[in-house]
XYZ file of N, CA and C in Angstrom:
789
model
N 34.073 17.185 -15.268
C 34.336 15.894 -15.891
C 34.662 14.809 -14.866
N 35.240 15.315 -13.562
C 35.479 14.001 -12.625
C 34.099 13.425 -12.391
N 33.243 14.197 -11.826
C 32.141 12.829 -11.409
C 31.662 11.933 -12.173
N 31.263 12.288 -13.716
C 30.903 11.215 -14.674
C 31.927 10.123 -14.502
N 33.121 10.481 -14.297
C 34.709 9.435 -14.389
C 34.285 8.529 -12.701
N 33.944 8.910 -12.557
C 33.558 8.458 -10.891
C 32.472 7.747 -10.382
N 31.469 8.034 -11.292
C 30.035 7.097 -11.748
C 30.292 6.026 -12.126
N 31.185 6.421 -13.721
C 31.421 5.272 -14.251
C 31.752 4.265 -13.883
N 33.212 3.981 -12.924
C 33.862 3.380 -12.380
C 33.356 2.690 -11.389
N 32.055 3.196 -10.593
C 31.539 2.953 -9.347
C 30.773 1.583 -10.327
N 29.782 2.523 -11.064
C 28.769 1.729 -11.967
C 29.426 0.108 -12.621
N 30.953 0.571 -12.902
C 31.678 -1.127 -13.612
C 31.320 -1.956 -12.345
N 31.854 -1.439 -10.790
C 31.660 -2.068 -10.091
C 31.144 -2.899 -9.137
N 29.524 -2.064 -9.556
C 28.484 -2.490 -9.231
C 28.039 -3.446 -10.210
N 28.117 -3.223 -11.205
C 27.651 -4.321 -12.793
C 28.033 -5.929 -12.456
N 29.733 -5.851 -11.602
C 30.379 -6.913 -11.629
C 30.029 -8.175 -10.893
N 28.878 -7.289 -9.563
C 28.386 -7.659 -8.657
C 27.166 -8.621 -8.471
N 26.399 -9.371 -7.579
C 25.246 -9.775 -7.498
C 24.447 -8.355 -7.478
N 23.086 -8.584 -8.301
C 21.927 -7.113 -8.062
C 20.960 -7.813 -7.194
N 20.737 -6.428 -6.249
C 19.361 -6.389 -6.163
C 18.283 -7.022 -7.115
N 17.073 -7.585 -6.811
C 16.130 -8.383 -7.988
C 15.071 -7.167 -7.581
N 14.937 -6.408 -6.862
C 13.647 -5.072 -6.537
C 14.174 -4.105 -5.521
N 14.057 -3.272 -5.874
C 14.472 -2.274 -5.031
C 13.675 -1.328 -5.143
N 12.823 -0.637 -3.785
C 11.993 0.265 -3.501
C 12.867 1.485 -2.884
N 11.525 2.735 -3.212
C 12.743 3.912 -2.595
C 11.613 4.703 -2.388
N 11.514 5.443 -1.347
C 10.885 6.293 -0.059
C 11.711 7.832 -0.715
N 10.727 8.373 -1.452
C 11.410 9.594 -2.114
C 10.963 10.401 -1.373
N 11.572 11.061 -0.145
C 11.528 12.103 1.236
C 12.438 13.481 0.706
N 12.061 14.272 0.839
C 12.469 15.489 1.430
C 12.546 16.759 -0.230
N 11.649 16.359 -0.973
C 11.240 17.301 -1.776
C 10.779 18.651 -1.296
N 9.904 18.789 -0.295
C 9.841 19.878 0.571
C 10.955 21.007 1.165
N 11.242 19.933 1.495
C 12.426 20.829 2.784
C 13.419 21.385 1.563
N 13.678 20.485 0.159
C 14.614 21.024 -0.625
C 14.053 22.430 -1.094
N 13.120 22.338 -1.601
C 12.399 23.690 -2.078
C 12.376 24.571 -0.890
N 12.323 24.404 0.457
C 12.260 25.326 1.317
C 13.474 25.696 1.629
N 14.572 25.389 1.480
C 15.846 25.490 1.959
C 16.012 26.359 0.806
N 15.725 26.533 -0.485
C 15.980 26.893 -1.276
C 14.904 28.654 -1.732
N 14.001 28.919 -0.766
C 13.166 29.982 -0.773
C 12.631 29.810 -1.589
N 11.745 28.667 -2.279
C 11.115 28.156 -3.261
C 9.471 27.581 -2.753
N 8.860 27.402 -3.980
C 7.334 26.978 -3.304
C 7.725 24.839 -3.273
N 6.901 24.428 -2.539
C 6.900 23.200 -2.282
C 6.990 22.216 -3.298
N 6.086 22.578 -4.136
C 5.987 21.836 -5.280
C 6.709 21.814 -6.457
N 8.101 23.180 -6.034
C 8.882 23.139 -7.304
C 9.691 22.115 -6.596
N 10.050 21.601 -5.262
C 10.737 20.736 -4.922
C 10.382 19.010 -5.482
N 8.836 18.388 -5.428
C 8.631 18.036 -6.038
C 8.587 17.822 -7.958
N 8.754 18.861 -8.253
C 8.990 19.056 -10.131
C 10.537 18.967 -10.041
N 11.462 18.958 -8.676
C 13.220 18.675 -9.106
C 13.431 17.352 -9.320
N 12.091 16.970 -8.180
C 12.092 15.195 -7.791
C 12.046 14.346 -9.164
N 10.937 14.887 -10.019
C 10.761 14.594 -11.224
C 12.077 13.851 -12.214
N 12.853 14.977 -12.177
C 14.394 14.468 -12.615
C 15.001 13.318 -11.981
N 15.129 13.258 -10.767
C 15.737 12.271 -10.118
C 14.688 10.932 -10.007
N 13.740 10.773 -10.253
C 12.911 10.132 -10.807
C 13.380 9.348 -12.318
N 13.487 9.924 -13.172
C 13.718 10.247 -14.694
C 15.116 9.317 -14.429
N 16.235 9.682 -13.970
C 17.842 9.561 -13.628
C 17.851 8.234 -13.066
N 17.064 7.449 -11.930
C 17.260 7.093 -11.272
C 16.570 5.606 -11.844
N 15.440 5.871 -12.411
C 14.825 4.736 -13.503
C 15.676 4.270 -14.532
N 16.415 5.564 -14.915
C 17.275 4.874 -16.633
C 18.534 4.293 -16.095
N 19.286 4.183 -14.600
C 19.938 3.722 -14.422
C 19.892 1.968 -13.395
N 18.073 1.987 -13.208
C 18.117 0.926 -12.521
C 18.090 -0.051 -13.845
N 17.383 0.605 -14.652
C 17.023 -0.196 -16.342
C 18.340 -0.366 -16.823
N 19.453 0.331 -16.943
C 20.595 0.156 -17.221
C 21.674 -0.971 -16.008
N 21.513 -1.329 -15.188
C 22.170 -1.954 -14.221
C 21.692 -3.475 -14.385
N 20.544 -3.641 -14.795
C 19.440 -4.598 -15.108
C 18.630 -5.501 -13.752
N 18.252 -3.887 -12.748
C 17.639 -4.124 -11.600
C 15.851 -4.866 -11.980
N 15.715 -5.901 -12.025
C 14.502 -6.722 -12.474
C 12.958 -5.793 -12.293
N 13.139 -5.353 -11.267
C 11.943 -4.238 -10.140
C 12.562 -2.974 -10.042
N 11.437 -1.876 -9.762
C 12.042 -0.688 -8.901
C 10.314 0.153 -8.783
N 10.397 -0.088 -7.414
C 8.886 0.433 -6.756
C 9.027 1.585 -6.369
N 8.915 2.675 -6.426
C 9.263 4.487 -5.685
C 7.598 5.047 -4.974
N 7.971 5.279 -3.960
C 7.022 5.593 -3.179
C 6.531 7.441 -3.923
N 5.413 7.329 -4.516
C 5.066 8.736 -4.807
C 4.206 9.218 -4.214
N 2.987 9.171 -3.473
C 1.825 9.395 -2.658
C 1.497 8.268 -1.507
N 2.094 8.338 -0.717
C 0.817 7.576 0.136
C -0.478 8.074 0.242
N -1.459 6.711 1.183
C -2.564 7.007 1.824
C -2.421 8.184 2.368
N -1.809 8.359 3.632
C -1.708 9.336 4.357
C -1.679 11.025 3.598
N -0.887 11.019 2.619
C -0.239 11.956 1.649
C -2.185 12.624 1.526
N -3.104 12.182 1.757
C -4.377 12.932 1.190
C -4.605 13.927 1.857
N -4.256 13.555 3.067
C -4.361 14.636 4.443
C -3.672 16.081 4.537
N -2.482 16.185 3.614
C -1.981 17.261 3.131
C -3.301 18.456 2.552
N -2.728 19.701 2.868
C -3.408 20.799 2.097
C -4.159 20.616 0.796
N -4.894 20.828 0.959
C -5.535 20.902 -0.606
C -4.937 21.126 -1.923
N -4.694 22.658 -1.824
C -3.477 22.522 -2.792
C -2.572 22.041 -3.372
N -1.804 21.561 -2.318
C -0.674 20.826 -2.127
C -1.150 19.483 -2.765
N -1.734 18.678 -2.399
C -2.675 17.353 -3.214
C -2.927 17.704 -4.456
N -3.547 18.911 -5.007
C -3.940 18.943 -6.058
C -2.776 19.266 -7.170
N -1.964 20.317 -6.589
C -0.444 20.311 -7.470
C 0.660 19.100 -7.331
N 0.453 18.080 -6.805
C 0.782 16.873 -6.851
C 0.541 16.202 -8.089
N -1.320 16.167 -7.914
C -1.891 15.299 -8.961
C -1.384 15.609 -10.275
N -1.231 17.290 -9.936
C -0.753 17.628 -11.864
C 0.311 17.484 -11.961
N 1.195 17.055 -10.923
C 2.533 16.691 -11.994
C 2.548 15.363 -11.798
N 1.609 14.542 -11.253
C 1.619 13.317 -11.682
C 0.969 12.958 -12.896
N 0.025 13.630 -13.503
C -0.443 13.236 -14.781
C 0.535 13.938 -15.855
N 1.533 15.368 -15.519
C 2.546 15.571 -16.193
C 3.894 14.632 -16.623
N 3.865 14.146 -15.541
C 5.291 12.777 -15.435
C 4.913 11.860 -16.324
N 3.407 11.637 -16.515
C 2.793 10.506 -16.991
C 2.615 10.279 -18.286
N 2.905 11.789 -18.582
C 2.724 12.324 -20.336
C 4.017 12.069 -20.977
N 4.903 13.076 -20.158
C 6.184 13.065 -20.620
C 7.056 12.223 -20.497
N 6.814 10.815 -19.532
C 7.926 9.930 -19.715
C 6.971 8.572 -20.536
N 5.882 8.721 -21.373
C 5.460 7.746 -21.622
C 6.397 7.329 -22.538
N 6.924 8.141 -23.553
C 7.870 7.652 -24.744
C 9.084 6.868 -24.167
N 9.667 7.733 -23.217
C 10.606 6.755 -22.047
C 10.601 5.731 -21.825
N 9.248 5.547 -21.283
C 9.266 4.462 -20.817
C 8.373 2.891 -21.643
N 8.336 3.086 -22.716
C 8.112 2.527 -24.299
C 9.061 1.994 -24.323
N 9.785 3.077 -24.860
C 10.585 3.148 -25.933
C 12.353 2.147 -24.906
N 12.246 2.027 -23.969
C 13.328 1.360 -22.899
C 12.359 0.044 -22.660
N 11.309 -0.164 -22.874
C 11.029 -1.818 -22.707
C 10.574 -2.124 -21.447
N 10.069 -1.371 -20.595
C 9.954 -0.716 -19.249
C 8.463 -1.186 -18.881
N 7.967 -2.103 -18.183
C 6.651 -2.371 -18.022
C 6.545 -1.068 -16.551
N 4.731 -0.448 -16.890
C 4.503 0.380 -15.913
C 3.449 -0.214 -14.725
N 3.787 0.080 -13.659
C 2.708 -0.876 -12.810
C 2.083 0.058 -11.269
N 1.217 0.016 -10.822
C 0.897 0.716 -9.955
C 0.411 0.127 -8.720
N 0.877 0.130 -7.802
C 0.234 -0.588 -6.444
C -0.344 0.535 -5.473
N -1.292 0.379 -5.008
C -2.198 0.942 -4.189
C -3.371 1.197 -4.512
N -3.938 2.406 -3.664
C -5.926 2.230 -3.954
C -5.899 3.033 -5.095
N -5.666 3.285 -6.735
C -5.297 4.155 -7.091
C -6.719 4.398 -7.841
N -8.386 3.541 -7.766
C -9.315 4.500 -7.188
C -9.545 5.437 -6.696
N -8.581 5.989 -5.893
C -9.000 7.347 -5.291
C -8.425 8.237 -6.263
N -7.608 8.039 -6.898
C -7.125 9.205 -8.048
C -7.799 9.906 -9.080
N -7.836 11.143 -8.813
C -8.678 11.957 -9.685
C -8.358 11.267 -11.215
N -9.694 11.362 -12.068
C -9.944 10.677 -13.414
C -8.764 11.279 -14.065
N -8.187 12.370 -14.667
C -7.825 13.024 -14.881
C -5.915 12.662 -15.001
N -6.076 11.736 -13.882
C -4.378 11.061 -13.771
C -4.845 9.870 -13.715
N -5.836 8.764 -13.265
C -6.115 7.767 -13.599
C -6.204 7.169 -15.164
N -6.834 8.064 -15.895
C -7.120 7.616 -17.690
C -5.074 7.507 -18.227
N -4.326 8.169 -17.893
C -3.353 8.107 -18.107
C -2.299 7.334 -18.162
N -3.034 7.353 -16.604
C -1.836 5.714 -15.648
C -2.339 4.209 -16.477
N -3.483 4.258 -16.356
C -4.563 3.272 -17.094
C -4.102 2.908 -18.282
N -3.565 3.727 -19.324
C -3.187 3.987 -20.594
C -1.789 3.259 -20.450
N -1.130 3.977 -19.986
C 0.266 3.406 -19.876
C 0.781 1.862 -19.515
N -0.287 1.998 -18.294
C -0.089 0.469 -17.585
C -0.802 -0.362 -18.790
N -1.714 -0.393 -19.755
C -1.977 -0.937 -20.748
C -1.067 -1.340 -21.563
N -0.524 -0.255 -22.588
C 0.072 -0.149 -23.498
C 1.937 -0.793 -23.441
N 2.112 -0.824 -21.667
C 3.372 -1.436 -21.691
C 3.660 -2.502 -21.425
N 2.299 -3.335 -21.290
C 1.833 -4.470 -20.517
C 2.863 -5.853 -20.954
N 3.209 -5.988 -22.218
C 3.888 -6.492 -22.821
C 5.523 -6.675 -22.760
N 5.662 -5.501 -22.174
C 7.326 -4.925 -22.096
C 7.879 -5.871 -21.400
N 9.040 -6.130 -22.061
C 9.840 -7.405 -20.985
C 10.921 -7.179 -19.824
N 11.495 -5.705 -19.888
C 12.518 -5.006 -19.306
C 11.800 -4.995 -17.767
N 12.737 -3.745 -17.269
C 12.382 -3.737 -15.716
C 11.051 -3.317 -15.412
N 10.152 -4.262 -14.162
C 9.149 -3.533 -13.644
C 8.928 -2.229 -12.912
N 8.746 -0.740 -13.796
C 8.621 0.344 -12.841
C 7.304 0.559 -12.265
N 7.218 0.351 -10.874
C 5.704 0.303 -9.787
C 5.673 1.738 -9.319
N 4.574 2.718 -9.819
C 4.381 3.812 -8.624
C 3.473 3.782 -7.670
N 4.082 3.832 -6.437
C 2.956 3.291 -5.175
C 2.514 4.658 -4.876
N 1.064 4.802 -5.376
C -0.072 5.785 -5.258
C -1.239 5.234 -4.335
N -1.369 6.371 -3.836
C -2.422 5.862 -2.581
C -2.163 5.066 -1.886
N -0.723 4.759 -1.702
C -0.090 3.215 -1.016
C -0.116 3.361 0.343
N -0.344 2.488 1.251
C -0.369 2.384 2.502
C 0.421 0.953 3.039
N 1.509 0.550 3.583
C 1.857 -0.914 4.048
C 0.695 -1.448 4.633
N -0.065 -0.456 6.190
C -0.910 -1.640 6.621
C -2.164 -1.516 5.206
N -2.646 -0.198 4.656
C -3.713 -0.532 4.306
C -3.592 -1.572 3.216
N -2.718 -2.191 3.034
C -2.358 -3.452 1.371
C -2.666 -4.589 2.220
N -2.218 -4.428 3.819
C -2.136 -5.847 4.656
C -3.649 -6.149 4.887
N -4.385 -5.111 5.387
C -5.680 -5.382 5.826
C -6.787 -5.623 4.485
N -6.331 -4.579 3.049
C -7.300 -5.177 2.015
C -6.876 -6.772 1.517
N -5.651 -6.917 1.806
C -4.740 -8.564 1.549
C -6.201 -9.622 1.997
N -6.299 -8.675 3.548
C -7.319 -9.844 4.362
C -7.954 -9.841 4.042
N -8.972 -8.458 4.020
C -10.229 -9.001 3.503
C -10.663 -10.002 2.294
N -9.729 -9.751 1.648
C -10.002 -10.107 -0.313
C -9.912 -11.519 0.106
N -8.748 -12.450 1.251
C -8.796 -13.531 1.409
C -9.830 -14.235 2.089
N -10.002 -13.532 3.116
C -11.200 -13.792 3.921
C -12.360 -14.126 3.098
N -12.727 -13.388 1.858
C -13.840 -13.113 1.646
C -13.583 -14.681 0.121
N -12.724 -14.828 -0.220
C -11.989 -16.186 -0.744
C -12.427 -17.410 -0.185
N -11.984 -17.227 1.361
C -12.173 -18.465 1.998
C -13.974 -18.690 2.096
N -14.286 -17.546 2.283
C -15.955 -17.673 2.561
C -16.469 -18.190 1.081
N -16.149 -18.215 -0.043
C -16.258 -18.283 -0.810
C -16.105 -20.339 -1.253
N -15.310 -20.197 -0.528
C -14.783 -22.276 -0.619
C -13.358 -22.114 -1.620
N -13.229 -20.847 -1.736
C -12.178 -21.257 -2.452
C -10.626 -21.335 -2.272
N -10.365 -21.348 -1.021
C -9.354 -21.035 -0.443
C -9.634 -21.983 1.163
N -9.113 -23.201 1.630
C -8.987 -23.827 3.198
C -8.494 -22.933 4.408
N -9.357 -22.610 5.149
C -8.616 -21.680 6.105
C -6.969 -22.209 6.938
N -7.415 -23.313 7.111
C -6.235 -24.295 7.786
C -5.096 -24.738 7.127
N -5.083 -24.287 5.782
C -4.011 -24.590 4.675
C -3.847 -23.410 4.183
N -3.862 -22.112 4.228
C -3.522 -21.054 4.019
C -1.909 -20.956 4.138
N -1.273 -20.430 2.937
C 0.698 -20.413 3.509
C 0.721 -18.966 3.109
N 1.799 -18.958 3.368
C 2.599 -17.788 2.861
C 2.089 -16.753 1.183
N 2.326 -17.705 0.033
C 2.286 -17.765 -1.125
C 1.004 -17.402 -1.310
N -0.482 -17.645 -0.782
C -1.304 -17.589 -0.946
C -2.135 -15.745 -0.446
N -1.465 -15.597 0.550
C -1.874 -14.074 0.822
C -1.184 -13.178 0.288
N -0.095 -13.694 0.173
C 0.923 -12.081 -1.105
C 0.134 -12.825 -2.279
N -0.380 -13.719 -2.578
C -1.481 -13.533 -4.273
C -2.285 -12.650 -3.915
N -2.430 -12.145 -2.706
C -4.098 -11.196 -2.733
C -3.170 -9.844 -2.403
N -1.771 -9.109 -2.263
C -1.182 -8.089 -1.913
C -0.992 -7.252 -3.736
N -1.003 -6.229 -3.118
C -0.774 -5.128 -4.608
C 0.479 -5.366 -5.263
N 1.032 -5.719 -4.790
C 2.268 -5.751 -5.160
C 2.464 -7.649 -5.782
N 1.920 -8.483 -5.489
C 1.630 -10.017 -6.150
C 2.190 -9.986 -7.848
N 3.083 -11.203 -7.795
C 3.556 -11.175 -9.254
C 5.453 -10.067 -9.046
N 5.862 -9.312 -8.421
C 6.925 -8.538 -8.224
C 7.723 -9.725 -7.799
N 8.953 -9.280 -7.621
C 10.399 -10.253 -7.198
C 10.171 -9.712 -5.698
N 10.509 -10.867 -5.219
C 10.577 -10.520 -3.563
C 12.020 -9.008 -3.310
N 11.458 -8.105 -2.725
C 12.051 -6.659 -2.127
C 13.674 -6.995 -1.500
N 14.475 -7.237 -2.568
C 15.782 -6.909 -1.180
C 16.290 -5.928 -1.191
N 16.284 -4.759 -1.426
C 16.549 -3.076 -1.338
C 15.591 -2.231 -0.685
N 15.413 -1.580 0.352
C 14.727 -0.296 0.325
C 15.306 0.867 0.898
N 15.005 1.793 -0.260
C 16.503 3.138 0.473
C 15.002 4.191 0.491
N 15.618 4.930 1.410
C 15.231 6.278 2.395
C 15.741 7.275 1.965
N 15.793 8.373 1.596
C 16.526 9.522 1.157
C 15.968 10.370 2.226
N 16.820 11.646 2.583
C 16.320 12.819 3.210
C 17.049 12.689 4.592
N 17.660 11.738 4.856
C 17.890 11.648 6.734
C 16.959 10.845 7.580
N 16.028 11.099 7.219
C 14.774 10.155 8.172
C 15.364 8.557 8.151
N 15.018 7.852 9.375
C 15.630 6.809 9.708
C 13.725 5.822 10.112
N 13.167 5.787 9.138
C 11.581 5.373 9.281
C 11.742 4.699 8.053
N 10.409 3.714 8.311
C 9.708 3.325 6.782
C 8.599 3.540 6.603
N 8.011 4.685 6.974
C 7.045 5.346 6.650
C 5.842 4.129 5.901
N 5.160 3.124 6.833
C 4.091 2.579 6.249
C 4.475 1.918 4.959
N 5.446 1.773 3.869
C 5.785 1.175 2.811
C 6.357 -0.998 2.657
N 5.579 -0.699 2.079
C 6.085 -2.302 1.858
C 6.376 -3.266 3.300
N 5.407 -3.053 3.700
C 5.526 -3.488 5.812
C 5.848 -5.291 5.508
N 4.583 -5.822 4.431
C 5.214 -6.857 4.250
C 6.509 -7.804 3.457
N 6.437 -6.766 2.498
C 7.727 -7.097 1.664
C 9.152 -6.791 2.026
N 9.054 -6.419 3.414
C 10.723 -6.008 3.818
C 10.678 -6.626 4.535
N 10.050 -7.683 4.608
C 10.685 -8.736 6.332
C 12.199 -8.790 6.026
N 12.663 -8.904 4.293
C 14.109 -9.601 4.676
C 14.800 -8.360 3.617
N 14.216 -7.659 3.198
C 15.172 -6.381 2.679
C 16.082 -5.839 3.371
N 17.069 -5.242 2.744
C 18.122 -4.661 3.305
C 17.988 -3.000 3.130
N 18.194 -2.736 4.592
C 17.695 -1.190 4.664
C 18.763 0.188 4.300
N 18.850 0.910 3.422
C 19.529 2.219 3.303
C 19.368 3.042 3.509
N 19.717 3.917 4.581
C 19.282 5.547 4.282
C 20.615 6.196 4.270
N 20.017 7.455 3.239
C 21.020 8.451 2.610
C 20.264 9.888 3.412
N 21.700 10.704 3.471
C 20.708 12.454 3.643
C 20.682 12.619 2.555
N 20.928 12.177 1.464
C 20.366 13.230 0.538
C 19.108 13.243 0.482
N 18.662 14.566 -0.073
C 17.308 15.161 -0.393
C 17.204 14.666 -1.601
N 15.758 13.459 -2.252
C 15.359 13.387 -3.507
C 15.582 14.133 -4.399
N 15.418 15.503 -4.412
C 15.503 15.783 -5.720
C 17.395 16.049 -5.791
N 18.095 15.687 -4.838
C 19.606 15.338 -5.359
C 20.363 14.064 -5.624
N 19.280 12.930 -5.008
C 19.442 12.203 -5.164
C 19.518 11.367 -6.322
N 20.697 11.335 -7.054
C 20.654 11.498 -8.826
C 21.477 9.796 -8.557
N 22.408 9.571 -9.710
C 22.681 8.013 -9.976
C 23.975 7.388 -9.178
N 24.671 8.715 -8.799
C 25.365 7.933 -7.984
C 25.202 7.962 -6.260
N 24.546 8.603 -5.954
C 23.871 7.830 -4.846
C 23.150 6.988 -4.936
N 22.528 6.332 -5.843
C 21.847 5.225 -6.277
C 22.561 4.147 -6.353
N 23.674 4.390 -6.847
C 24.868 2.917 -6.941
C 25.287 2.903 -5.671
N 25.426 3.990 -4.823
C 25.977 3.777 -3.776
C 25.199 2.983 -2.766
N 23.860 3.099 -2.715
C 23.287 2.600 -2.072
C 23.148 0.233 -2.504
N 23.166 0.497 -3.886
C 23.326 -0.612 -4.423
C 24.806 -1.347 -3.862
N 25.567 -0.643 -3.941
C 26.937 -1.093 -3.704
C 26.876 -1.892 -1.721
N 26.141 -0.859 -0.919
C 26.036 -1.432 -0.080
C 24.924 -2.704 0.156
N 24.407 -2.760 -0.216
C 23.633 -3.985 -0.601
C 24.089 -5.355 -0.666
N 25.566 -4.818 -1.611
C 25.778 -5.852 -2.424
C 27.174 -6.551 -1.694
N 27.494 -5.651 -0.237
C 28.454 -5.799 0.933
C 28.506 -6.121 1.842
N 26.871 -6.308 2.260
C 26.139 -6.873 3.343
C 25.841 -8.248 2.686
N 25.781 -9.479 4.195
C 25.912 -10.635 3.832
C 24.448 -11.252 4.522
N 23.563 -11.738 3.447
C 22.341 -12.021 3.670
C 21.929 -13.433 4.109
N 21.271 -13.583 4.966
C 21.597 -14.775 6.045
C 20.291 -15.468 5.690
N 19.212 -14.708 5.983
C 17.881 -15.555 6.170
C 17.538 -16.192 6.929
N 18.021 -15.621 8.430
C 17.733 -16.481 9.528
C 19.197 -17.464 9.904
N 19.665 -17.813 8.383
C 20.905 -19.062 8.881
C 22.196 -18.025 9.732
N 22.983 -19.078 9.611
C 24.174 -18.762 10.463
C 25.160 -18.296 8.953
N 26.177 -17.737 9.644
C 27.510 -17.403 8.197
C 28.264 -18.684 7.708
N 27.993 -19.929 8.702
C 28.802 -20.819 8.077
C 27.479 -21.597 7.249
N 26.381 -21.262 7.538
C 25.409 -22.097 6.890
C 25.416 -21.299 5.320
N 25.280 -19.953 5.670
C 25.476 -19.114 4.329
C 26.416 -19.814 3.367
N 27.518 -19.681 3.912
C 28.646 -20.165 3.151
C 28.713 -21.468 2.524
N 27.513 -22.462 3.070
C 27.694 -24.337 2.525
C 26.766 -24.352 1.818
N 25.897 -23.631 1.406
C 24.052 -23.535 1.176
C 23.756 -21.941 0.429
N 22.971 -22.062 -0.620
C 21.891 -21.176 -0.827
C 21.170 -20.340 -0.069
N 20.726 -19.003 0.259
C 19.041 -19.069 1.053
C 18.352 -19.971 1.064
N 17.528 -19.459 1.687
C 16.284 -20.862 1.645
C 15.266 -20.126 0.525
N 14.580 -21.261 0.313
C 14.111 -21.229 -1.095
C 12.759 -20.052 -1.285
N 12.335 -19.642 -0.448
C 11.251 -19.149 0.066
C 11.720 -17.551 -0.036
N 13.492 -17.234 -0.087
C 13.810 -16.329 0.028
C 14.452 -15.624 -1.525
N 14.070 -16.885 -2.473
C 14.757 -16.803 -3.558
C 12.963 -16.896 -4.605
N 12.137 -17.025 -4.423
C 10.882 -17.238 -4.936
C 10.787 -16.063 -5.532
C-alpha cells in the first residue's frame, strides 16, 4: 500500500506544476530485462507492453498535450529475422488490444516514420486506428515506427527541395516553420521532454530535430519497469530545471521564451 500513497502524492505534485506540452521516450532495455531474467527476448518486449499501457494512461491523466515512444527504428530492421518478425506481432497485438483504450480515453493515434515498410498485416490496423481516432481531442499518442532522426531530416529535404522546384516554396525565404511542415512529426507541440530508460546516456537517432531545446532524462530503469512513477519522476525533473532559450536567468525572469520556443 505505500507506493500507491507515494505516487499519489508525487502525482498532486507534479499536477500543481507547469507540464511538459510533448514528451518523447526511447523505450531501451526490453532485452537485457528478459535476459537478466533467463527469458526469451521478446517476452521482454510483451513486459514493455504494460509499461506502455501504464505510462500512456498516466500522461493522459496528467494532461501531457503529446507523448511520442520510440517503438522500432530504421535501424531496428537490421535485427534477426525473427526477432523483427515477433516484434511485428506484438505490434499488431498492442494495436488490437489497446484500440478500445485508446477510444474510449479520447486519445488521438498518430504515427511518424516510413511506416511503408510495415508488413500489411500491422499497417491495415495502425491505418484503422489512426482513422477512427482522428477526431479525438485528448492527448496526441505518436508511435515512431520505422523512425530514423536523420532519415525524417533528409526525407524533410527532399519533399522541400522537390517544393521549391516546384515554385512553390522561395529558396531564399525558406524559415524555420516551413521545413518542420515537411517533418513527420509537423502539426505536434514543440518536444520539451525526452527520457531514456535502461542506463544508456545516447539519443539513439530520435527526434535529432525536435530536441534542439528539450530537456534530457535518463533513468536505469529497464522499460518494462519503467511504470508511472518513474514517469513523474522524470516529469518532476523537468519541471526543476530552468529553461532559458538561449537568454540569460535574469532575462528568464523579466520575459517569456521567445516566441519561436512557445509555437
Amino acid at each position: 500500500m505505500e507506493r500507491p500513497l507515494v505516487v499519489s502524492a508525487l502525482e498532486n505534485q507534479v499536477k500543481a506544476r507547469p507540464m511538459p506540452r510533448h514528451v518523447g521516450i526511447i523505450m531501451d532495455g526490453n532485452g537485457r530485462w528478459a535476459e537478466s531474467r533467463g527469458l526469451d527476448r521478446l517476452e521482454g518486449h510483451r513486459e514493455g507492453s504494460a509499461s506502455v499501457r501504464e505510462v500512456t494512461r498516466t500522461a493522459r491523466r496528467l494532461g501531457i498535450q503529446a507523448l511520442t515512444l520510440y517503438a522500432f527504428s530504421s535501424q531496428n530492421w537490421a535485427r534477426p529475422a525473427e526477432e523483427v518478425a515477433g516484434l511485428m506481432d506484438l505490434l499488431r497485438d498492442y494495436l488490437e488490444r489497446e484500440r478500445a483504450e485508446i477510444l474510449d480515453n479520447g486519445i488521438r493515434l498518430n504515427a511518424v516514420g516510413d511506416v511503408d515498410r510495415l508488413p500489411r498485416f500491422v499497417k491495415d490496423p495502425l491505418e484503422r486506428l489512426i482513422a477512427d481516432s482522428r477526431h479525438n481531442t485528448g492527448m496526441v499518442l505518436s508511435l515512431a515506427l520505422s523512425y530514423g532522426g536523420r532519415e525524417e531530416i533528409l526525407r524533410a529535404a527532399q519533399r522541400m527541395a522537390q517544393a521549391i522546384t516546384r515554385g512553390e516554396l522561395a529558396a531564399d525565404r525558406v524559415e524555420e516553420a516551413d521545413f518542420e511542415s515537411f517533418l513527420w512529426t509537423n502539426g505536434l507541440p514543440p518536444l520539451d521532454l525526452m527520457v531514456r530508460t535502461s542506463g544508456e546516456l545516447r539519443v539513439s537517432n530520435f527526434l535529432l530535430w525536435q530536441m534542439a531545446y528539450a530537456e534530457l532524462c535518463f533513468t536505469d530503469a529497464l522499460w518494462p519497469d519503467f511504470r508511472t512513477d518513474e514517469f513523474l519522476r522524470c516529469v518532476s525533473q523537468y519541471q526543476q530545471r530552468e529553461r532559458r532559450f538561449g537568454l540569460t536567468t535574469a532575462q528568464v525572469k523579466r520575459e517569456d521564451p521567445p516566441q519561436r520556443a512557445k509555437a
